[in-house]
Amino acid sequence: MTIFEGKSVFSGIAIGRIAILKKDKQSVKRTHVEDTARELERLDAAKKKTIEELQQLYKKAILEVGESGAMIFEVHQMMVEDEDYLSSITNIIESQSINAEYAVATTGDNFAKMFASMDDDYMKARAADVKDISERLISALQGRGDASLHAEEAVIVVAEDLAPSETVQLDKKKVLAFVTRYGSSNSHTAILARTMNIPAIISVEYAEDIDGKMAVADGFTGKLIVEPEESVLREYEEKRRTELEKRQLLQELKGKENVTKSGKKINIYANIGNVSDVANALANDAGGIGLFRSEFLYLEKDTFPTEEEQFQVYKTVAENMAGKKVIIRTLDIGADKQVDYFELGHEENPAMGYRAIRICLDRPAIFKTQLRALFRASMFGTISIMYPMIISVNEVKQIKSIVEEVKKELTEEGIPFAEVEQGIMIETPAAAIISDLLAKEVDFFSIGTNDLTQYTLAIDRQNAKLDNIYDSHHEAVLRLIRLVVENAHKEGIWAGICGELGADTTLTEEFVRMGVDELSVTPTFVLPVRKVVRDME
Ligand code: PEP
Ligand code: MG
């Protein structure tokens, strides 16, 4: 038995034989040509063929992984038609009098290096995409087919790396799991694997002699166990059975409405912290994103994320959700989420200190950068913006005036943006108590029960000693929730819950009865909550 450790990008257990995916390596020779015009014609024909192939792949992917998963092939089409990419190829053919294949390979390498050297993780991951389309163009020039899997039975696919087009082209029925040596959790291949609901592990330093051997791919711990001992195998077979039963039951609820027997409906959205969680939200059939904790963007870095970096992230999330609502919460730094470069300094009571909207209003330059990125991204999907830790109407008025400044600047710069829904989090007793006044100022409320419990009960949510009395079911918390929902409805706005309590299935019925319009929960809780809603009267 040999265990190779990697990083999980999608959970699940797969047991089966390993098939190492061998790619038909394309050898590209540099050849001198007299007739460069003829090479340009060949390039043009190959480009057309490639676009046709990508359109076919797009159609296939829509059926298998849905619109958001298929989007990568639209991006690939755009890349093939990209002016910079094409003029680099043309220029190499003409200036060096060489064959089109070689010019495509050189340009592909150059562009991939350029992407790989970028700081932004999302852009870095695009290196694999540009390599993918270049190989496809070369195949079209050489009249070859794609890399494929020659296996009779379903297998654990092991590869150096997998391009998105290879991933969807594989016969899904024959793939038990994906295991790669390279790749990133941000790559489209990882996103596709999650969307396809197939366990996936990356960064596995596997040995070549594992081909054809029996193995277990543990997508929970990121382990590839080759030739497992009998007892280990039995243990995993049991785990897989339980896992499949659980999934099966819940999968039956996919595509079904969140509606009670008497016809009352509620939205069930997902909470996410980064782009890669979107696939999980979709895989669990979330109706939208109810809370994107944008501060994780800041926490992952050692300096402020730029407007462009943020824009790319928000745009990707909006695009991947394909028109479904995406509620992005502005920066909620401070308290337990400390970031050195903010230089917040020591505080006696950080949970009640300089945090979230208080920092944003005090340092408008940071806030405006985020708002600009959000408004720019609003053109690529349905984005709503939500502000955390509100305690007063005055704060909302200050936010509105900064938002107006941002919109004015964007308009002057000719940058398009959509009108977005703007709401606030209700996570302080103050906000809950004056929710009648706040409701006149905003488009929606989202109740943050984690903080609302902490502040209502005066119990630090971080203090392990008080864990047994930190009680989100406390009557005071529930009364505040009820009050907030009533006040929202009186002003004709909607109210949801995005704190952990929203996923507490022992309270789902009560929330539906209170008239809560939306519950935003960890992706894996979407279907369990749906089940309770559908089972109630
Ligand atoms: C909350 O307070 O309930 C909430 C959703 O925000 P966070 O947990 O990020 O503080
Ligand atoms: Mg909170």
Coordinates of N, CA, C and O and ligand atoms in Angstrom, one line a residue, residues 329 332 337 355 389 425 427 448 450-451 461, ligand 2:
R329 N -20.9 41.0 0.4 CA -20.8 41.8 1.6 C -19.5 42.6 1.5 O -18.5 42.0 1.2
D332 N -15.5 43.1 5.9 CA -15.8 42.9 7.3 C -14.5 42.5 8.1 O -14.5 41.4 8.6
K337 N -11.1 38.8 12.5 CA -10.4 38.8 11.2 C -9.4 39.9 11.1 O -9.7 41.0 10.7
R355 N -14.0 48.0 13.3 CA -14.2 46.9 12.4 C -15.2 47.2 11.3 O -16.0 48.2 11.4
M389 N -22.4 45.2 10.0 CA -22.2 45.8 11.3 C -22.8 47.2 11.4 O -22.3 48.1 12.1
M425 N -26.6 44.3 6.7 CA -26.7 43.1 7.6 C -27.3 43.6 8.9 O -27.0 44.7 9.4
E427 N -27.0 42.7 12.4 CA -26.2 41.8 13.3 C -25.9 42.5 14.6 O -25.1 42.0 15.4
G448 N -27.5 38.6 10.4 CA -26.3 37.9 10.8 C -26.4 37.4 12.2 O -26.0 38.1 13.2
N450 N -24.8 35.2 13.8 CA -23.6 34.9 14.6 C -23.3 36.1 15.5 O -23.1 35.9 16.7
D451 N -23.2 37.3 14.9 CA -22.9 38.5 15.7 C -24.1 38.9 16.5 O -24.0 39.4 17.6
R461 N -18.4 35.4 20.8 CA -18.6 34.2 20.0 C -17.3 33.4 19.9 O -17.3 32.2 19.5
Ligands
MG2 MG -21.1 39.1 11.4

